[in-house]
Short mmCIF file of C-alpha atoms in Angstrom, two decimals:
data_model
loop_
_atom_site.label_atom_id
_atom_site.label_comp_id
_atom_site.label_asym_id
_atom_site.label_seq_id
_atom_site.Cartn_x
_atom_site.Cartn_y
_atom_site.Cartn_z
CA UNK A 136 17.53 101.78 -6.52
CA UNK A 137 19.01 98.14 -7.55
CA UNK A 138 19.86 97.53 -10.76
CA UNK A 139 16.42 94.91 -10.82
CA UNK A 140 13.95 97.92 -9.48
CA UNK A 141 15.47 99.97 -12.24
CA UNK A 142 15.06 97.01 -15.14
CA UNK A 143 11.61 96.99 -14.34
CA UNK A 144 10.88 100.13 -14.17
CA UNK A 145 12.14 100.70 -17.70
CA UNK A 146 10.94 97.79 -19.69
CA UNK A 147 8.38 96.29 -17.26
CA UNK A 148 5.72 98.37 -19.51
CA UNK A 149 6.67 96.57 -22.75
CA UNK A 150 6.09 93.27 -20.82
CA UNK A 151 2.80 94.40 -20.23
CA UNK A 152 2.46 95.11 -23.84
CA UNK A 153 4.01 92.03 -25.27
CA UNK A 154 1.77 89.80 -23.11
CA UNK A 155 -1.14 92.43 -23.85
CA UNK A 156 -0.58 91.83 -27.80
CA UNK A 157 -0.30 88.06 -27.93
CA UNK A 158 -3.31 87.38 -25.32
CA UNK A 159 -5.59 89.15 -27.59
CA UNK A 160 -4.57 87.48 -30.47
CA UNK A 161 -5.02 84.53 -28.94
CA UNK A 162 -8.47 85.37 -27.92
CA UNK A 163 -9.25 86.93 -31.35
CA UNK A 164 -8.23 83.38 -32.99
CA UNK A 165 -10.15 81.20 -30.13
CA UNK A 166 -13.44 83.57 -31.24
CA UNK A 167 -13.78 81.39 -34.01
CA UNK A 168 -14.35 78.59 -31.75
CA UNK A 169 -16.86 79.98 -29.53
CA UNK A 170 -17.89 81.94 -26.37
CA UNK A 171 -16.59 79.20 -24.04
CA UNK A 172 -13.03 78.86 -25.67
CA UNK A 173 -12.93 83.11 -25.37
CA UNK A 174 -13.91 81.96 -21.89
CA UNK A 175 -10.45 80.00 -21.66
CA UNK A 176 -8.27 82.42 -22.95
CA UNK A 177 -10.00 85.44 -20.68
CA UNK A 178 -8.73 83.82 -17.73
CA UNK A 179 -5.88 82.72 -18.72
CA UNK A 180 -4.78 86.31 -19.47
CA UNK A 181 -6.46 87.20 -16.13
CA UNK A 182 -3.98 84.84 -14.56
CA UNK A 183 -1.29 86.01 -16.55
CA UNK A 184 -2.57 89.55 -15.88
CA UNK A 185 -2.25 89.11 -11.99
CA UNK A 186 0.79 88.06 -11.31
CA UNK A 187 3.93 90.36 -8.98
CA UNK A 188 6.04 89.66 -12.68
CA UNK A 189 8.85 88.87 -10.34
CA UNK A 190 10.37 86.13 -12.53
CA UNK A 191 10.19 88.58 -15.79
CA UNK A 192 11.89 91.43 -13.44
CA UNK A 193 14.62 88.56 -12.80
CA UNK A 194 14.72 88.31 -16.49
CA UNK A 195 15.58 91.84 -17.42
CA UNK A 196 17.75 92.61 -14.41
CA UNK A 197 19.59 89.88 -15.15
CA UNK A 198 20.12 91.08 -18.83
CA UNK A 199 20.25 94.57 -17.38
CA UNK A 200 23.35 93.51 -14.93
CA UNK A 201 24.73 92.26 -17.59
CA UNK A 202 24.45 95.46 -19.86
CA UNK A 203 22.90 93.24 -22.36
CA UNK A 204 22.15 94.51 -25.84
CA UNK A 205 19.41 92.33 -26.72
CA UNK A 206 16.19 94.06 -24.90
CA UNK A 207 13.01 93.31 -26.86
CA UNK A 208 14.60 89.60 -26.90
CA UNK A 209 14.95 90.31 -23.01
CA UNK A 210 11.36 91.94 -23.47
CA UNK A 211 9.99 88.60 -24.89
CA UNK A 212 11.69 86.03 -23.00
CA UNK A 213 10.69 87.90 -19.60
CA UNK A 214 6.66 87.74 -20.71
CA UNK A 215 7.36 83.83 -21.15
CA UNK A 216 8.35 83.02 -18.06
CA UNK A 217 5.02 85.28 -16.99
CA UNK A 218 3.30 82.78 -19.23
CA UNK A 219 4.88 79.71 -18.16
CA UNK A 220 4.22 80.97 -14.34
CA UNK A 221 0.87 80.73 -15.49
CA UNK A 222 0.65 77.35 -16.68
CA UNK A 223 2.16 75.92 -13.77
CA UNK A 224 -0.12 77.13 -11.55
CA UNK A 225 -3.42 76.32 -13.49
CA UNK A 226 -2.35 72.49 -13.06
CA UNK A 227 -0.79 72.74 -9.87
CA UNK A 228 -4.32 74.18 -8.04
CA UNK A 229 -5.77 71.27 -10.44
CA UNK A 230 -3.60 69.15 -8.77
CA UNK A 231 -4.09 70.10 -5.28
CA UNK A 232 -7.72 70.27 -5.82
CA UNK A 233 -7.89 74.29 -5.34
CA UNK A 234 -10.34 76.70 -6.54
CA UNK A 235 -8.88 79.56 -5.58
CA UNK A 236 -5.76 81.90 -6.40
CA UNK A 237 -4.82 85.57 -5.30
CA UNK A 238 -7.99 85.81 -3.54
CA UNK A 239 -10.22 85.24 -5.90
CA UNK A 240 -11.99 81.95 -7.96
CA UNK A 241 -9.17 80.17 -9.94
CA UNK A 242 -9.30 79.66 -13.64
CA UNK A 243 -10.83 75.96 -13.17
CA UNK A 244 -13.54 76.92 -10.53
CA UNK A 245 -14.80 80.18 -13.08
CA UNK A 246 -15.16 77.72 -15.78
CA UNK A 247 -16.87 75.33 -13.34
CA UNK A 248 -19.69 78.20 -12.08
CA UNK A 249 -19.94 79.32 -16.03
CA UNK A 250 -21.10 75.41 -16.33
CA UNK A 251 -23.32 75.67 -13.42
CA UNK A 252 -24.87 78.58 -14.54
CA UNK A 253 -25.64 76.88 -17.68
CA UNK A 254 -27.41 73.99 -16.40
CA UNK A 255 -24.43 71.30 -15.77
CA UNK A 256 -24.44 69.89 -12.68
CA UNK A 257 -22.30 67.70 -10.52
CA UNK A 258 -19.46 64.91 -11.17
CA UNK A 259 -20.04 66.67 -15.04
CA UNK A 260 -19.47 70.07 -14.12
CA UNK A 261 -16.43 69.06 -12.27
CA UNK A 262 -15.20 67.01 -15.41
CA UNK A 263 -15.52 70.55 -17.23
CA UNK A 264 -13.44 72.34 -14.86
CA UNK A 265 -10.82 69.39 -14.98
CA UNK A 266 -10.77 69.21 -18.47
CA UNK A 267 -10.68 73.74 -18.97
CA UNK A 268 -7.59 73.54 -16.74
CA UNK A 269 -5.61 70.97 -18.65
CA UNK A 270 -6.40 72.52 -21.89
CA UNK A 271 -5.38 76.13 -20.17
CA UNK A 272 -2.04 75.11 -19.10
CA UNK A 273 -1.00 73.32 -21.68
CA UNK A 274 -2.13 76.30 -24.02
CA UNK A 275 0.24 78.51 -21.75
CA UNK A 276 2.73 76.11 -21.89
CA UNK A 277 2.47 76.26 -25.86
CA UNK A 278 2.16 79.99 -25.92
CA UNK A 279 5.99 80.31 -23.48
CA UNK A 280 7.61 78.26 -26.35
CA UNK A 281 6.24 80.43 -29.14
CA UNK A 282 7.41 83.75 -27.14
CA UNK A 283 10.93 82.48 -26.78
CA UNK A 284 11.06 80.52 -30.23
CA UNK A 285 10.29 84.02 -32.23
CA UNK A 286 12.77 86.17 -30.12
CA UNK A 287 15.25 88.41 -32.55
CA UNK A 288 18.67 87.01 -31.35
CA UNK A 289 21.60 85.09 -32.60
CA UNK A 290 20.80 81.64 -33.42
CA UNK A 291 23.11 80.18 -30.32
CA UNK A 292 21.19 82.32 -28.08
CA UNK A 293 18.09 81.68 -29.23
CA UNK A 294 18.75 77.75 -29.27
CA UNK A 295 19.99 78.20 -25.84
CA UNK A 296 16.88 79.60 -24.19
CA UNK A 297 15.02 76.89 -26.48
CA UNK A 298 17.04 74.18 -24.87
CA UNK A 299 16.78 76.19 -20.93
CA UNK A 300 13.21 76.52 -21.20
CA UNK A 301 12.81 72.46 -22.31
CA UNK A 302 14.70 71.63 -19.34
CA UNK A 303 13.28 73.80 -17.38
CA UNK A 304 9.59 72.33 -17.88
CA UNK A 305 11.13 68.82 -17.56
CA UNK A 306 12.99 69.62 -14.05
CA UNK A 307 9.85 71.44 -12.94
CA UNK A 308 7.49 68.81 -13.64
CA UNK A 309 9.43 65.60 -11.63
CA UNK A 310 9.46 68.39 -8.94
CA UNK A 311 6.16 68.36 -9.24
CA UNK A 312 5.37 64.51 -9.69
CA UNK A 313 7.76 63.81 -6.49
CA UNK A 314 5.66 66.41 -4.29
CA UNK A 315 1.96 64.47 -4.93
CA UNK A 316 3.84 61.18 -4.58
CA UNK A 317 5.10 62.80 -1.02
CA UNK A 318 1.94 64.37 -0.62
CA UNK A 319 -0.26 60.71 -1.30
CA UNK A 320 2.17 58.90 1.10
CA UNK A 321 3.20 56.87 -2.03
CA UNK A 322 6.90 57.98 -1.22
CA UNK A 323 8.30 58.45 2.52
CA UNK A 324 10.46 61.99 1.61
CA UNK A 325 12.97 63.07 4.67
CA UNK A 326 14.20 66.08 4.88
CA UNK A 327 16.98 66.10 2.10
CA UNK A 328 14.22 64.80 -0.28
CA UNK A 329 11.95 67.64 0.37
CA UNK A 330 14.50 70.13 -0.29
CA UNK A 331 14.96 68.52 -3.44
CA UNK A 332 11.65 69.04 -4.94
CA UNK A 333 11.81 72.59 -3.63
CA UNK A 334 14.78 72.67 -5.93
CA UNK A 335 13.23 71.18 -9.03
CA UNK A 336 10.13 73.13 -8.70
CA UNK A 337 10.73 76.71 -7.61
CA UNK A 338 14.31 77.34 -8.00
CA UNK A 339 14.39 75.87 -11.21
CA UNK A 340 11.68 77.91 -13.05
CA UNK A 341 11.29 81.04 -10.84
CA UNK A 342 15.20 81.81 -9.86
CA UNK A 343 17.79 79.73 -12.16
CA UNK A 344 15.90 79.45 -15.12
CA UNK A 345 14.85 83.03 -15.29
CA UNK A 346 17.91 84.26 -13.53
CA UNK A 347 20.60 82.10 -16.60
CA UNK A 348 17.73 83.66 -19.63
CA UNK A 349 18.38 87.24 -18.65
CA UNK A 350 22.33 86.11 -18.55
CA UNK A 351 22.54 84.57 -21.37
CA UNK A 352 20.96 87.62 -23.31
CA UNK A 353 23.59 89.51 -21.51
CA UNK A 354 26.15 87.53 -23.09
CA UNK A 355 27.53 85.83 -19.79
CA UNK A 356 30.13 83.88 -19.78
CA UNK A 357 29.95 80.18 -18.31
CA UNK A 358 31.85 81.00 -15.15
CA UNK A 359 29.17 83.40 -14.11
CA UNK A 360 26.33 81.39 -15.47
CA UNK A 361 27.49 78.45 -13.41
CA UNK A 362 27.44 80.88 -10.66
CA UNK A 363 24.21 82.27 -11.18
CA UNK A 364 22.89 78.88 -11.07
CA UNK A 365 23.94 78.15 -7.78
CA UNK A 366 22.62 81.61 -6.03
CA UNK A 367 18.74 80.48 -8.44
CA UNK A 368 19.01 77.09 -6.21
CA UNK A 369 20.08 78.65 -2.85
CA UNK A 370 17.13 81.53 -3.61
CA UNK A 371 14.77 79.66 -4.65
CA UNK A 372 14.81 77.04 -1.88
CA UNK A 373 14.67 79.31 0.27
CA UNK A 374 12.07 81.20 -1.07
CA UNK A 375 10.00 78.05 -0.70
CA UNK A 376 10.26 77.58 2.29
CA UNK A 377 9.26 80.53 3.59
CA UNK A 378 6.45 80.07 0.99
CA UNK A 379 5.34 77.07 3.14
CA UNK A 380 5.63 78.80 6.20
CA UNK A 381 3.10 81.46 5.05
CA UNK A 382 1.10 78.39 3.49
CA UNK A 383 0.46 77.74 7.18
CA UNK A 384 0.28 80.42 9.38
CA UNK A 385 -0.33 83.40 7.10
CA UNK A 386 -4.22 84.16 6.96
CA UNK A 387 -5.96 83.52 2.95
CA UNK A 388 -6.03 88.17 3.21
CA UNK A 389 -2.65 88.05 2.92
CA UNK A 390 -1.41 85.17 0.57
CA UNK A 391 -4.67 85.21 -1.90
CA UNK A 392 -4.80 81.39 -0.99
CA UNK A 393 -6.02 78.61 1.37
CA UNK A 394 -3.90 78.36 4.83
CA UNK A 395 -5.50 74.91 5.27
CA UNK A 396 -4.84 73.20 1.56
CA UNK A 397 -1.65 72.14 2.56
CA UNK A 398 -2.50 70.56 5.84
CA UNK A 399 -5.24 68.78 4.22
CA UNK A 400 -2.82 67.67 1.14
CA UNK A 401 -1.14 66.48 3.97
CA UNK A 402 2.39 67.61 2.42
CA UNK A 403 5.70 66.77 3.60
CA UNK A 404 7.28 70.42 3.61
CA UNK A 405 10.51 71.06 5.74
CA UNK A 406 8.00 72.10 8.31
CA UNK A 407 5.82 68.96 8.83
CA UNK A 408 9.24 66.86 8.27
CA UNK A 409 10.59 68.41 11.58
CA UNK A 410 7.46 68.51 12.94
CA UNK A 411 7.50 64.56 12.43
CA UNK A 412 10.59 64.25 14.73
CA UNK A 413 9.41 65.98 17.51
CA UNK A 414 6.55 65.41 20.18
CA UNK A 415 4.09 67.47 18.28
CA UNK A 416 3.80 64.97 15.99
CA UNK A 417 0.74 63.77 18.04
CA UNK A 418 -1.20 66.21 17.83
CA UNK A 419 -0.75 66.30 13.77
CA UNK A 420 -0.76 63.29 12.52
CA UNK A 421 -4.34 62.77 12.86
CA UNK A 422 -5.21 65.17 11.00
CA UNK A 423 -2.40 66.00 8.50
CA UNK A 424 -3.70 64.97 5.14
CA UNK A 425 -7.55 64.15 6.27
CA UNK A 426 -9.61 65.09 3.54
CA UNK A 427 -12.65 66.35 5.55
CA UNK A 428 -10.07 68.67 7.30
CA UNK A 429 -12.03 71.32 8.61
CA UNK A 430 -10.90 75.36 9.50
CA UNK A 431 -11.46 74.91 13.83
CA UNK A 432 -9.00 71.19 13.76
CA UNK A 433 -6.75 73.30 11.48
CA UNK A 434 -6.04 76.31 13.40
CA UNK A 435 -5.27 73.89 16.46
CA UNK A 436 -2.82 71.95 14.22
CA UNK A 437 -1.32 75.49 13.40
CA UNK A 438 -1.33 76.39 16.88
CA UNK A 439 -0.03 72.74 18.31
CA UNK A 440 3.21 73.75 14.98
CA UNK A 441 3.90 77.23 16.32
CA UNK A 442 4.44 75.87 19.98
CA UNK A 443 6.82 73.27 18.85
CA UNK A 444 10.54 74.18 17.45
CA UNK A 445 9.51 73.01 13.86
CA UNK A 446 8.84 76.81 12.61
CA UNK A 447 12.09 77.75 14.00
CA UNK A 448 14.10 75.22 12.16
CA UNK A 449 13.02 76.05 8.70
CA UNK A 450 13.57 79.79 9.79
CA UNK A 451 17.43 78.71 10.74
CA UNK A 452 17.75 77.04 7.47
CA UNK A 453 16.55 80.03 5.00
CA UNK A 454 18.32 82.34 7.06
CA UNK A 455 21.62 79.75 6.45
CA UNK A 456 20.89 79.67 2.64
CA UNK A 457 20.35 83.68 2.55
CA UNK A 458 23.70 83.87 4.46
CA UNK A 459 25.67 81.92 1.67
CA UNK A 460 23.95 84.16 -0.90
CA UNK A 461 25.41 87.27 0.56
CA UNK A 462 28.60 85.39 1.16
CA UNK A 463 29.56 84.78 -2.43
CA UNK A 464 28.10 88.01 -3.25
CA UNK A 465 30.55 89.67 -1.11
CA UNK A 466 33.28 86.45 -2.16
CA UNK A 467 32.54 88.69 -6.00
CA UNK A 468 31.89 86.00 -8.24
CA UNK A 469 29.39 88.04 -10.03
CA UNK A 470 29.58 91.69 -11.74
CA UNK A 471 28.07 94.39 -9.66
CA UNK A 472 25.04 94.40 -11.38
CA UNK A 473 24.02 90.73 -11.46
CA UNK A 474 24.81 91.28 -7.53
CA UNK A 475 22.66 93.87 -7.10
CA UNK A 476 19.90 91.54 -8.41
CA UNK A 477 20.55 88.85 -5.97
CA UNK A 478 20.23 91.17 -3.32
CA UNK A 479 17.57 92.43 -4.48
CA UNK A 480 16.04 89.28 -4.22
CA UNK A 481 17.83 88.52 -0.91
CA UNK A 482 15.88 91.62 0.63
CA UNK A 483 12.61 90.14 -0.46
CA UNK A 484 12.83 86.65 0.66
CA UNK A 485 14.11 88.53 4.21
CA UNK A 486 11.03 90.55 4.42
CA UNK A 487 8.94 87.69 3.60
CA UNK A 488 10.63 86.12 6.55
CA UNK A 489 9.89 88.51 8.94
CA UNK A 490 6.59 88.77 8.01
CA UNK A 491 5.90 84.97 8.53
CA UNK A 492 7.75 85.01 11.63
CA UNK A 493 5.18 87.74 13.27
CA UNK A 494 2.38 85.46 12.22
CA UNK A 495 3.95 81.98 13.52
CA UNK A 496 4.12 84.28 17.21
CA UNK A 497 0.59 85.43 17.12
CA UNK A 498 -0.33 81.80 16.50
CA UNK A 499 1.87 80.94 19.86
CA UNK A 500 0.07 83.33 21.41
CA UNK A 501 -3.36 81.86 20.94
CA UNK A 502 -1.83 78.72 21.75
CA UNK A 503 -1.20 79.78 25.38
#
């Protein structure tokens, strides 16, 4: 077993626990204010609840790899990335206009049917969901601070994680800002800009951020933190793109979300980039970001993608970033823990790969 399998299988429970303890304190408190506040907090803990708790097992494996002797700081600092997971993706299906999330109704669509069921109706019960889902993420975002802010640790440490989890929020959200400008057409991104945002949104808050808490609880030295830092960026690009991959060709069963959201968004992803440069960008462009998109024009756009050599370029280009992983895990820049974390990860985001490459042929298939 890897040194990150083993983390989690140790202290994963007292994640649970932590986030267990401070959601229902939470909701105790919100009581006070009434059913539809315990409302809030319910699904934000359901959110927080449902999650893989991969960036909390990067966390302590990190820490772990280290042989870190700070784990109920590790402990705490793992549940707030959970938490801050959370927040992020309350206002990111807010702002792609999503309602739902693992396969079932997202936190801002339950509050909007609780509405409903209460007699508001229309443009107003759609204000309510708006306004639940602000409130909700910024609560989370509130509640990650307060998780990292109480951890027992050294005063350096602690301000460190303070000062990684600021920046991490900042870099996360101009990620963010730059993929709806892409996605509105109000910026033209090519293909070096796109991998940008991946790197400002994903890497930064579910591979270096979480990847550089766990070390610095371990006591790493700046060498292997700047180190670390590079592998979160290489990982978590190309995590996301293989995330967009299944975004397009992986059916809602699998992925617990919509395989026609980003079509409609119209976003400029690796894969529609390359897409743009080749001859199947007439049969896309259409369609790609039509609001009114509908499931039948979508599966042909999906189709009209897997025939073209767009799928296969972003599948070059993880593999590429994977390969430099292994590379300067084998060059040993990091201990032999910390390495056995990356390839833990490594494995995963090759899996995930394969996976997304069987659907991407069955959709050729149909296409014949």
């Amino acid at each position: 077993m890897t040194p990150l399998v083993l983390a989690r299988a140790r202290l994963d429970d007292q994640v649970v626990a932590v986030l267990d303890a401070v959601l229902a304190d939470a909701t105790t408190r919100a009581s006070v204010y009434g059913p539809r506040f315990v409302l809030l907090w319910n699904e934000i803990a359901r959110s927080v609840r449902g999650g893989k708790r991969f960036r909390s097992g990067l966390v302590l494996g990190a820490h772990d790899g280290l042989g870190g002797e700070h784990p109920s700081a590790a402990v705490a600092v793992a549940g707030a990335f959970e938490v801050l997971h959370t927040a992020f993706l309350i206002h990111d299906d807010l702002i792609d206009a999503d309602t739902m999330r693992r396969g079932e109704p997202n936190l801002a669509e339950t509050m909007r049917r609780d509405a409903t069921a209460d007699g508001l109706g229309g443009v107003s019960a759609d204000r309510w969901s708006i306004a639940s889902a602000v409130l909700a993420g910024d609560l989370a975002l509130a509640l990650a601070h307060r998780l990292v802010a109480g951890i027992d640790a050294p005063t350096h440490i602690r301000t460190a994680l303070t000062e990684l989890l600021d920046e991490t929020i900042l870099v996360s959200a101009a990620g963010e800002l730059l993929d709806t400008a892409c996605g509105l057409s109000l910026d033209q991104p090519d293909l070096q800009e796109s991998i940008r945002v991946a790197e400002s949104k994903t890497a930064m808050y579910s591979f270096r951020a979480p990847l550089r808490a766990g070390a610095v609880l371990g006591g790493a030295d700046a060498a292997t933190l700047a180190e670390l830092d590079e592998h979160g960026r290489l990982l978590g690009r190309a995590f996301q793109q293989v995330d967009d991959l299944l975004g397009v060709f992986a059916p809602e069963s699998e992925t617990g979300k919509s395989n026609t959201s980003d079509l409609r968004e119209g976003k400029r992803t690796p894969l529609i980039l390359h897409a743009a440069a080749l001859p199947v960008w007439e049969d896309l462009v259409a369609h790609l970001g039509r609001a009114d998109l509908d499931e039948l024009t979508a599966a042909g756009m999906r189709e009209a993608l897997a025939r073209s050599e767009a799928p296969g370029m972003v599948e070059h280009a993880v593999a590429a970033d994977l390969d430099e992983v292994r590379a300067r895990v084998a060059a040993g820049r990091l201990t032999e823990g910390l390495a056995g974390v990356v390839l833990a990860v490594v494995e995963q985001i090759d899996g995930a790969l394969a996976s997304v490459s069987v659907h991407i042929e069955e959709a050729r298939c149909r296409a014949r």
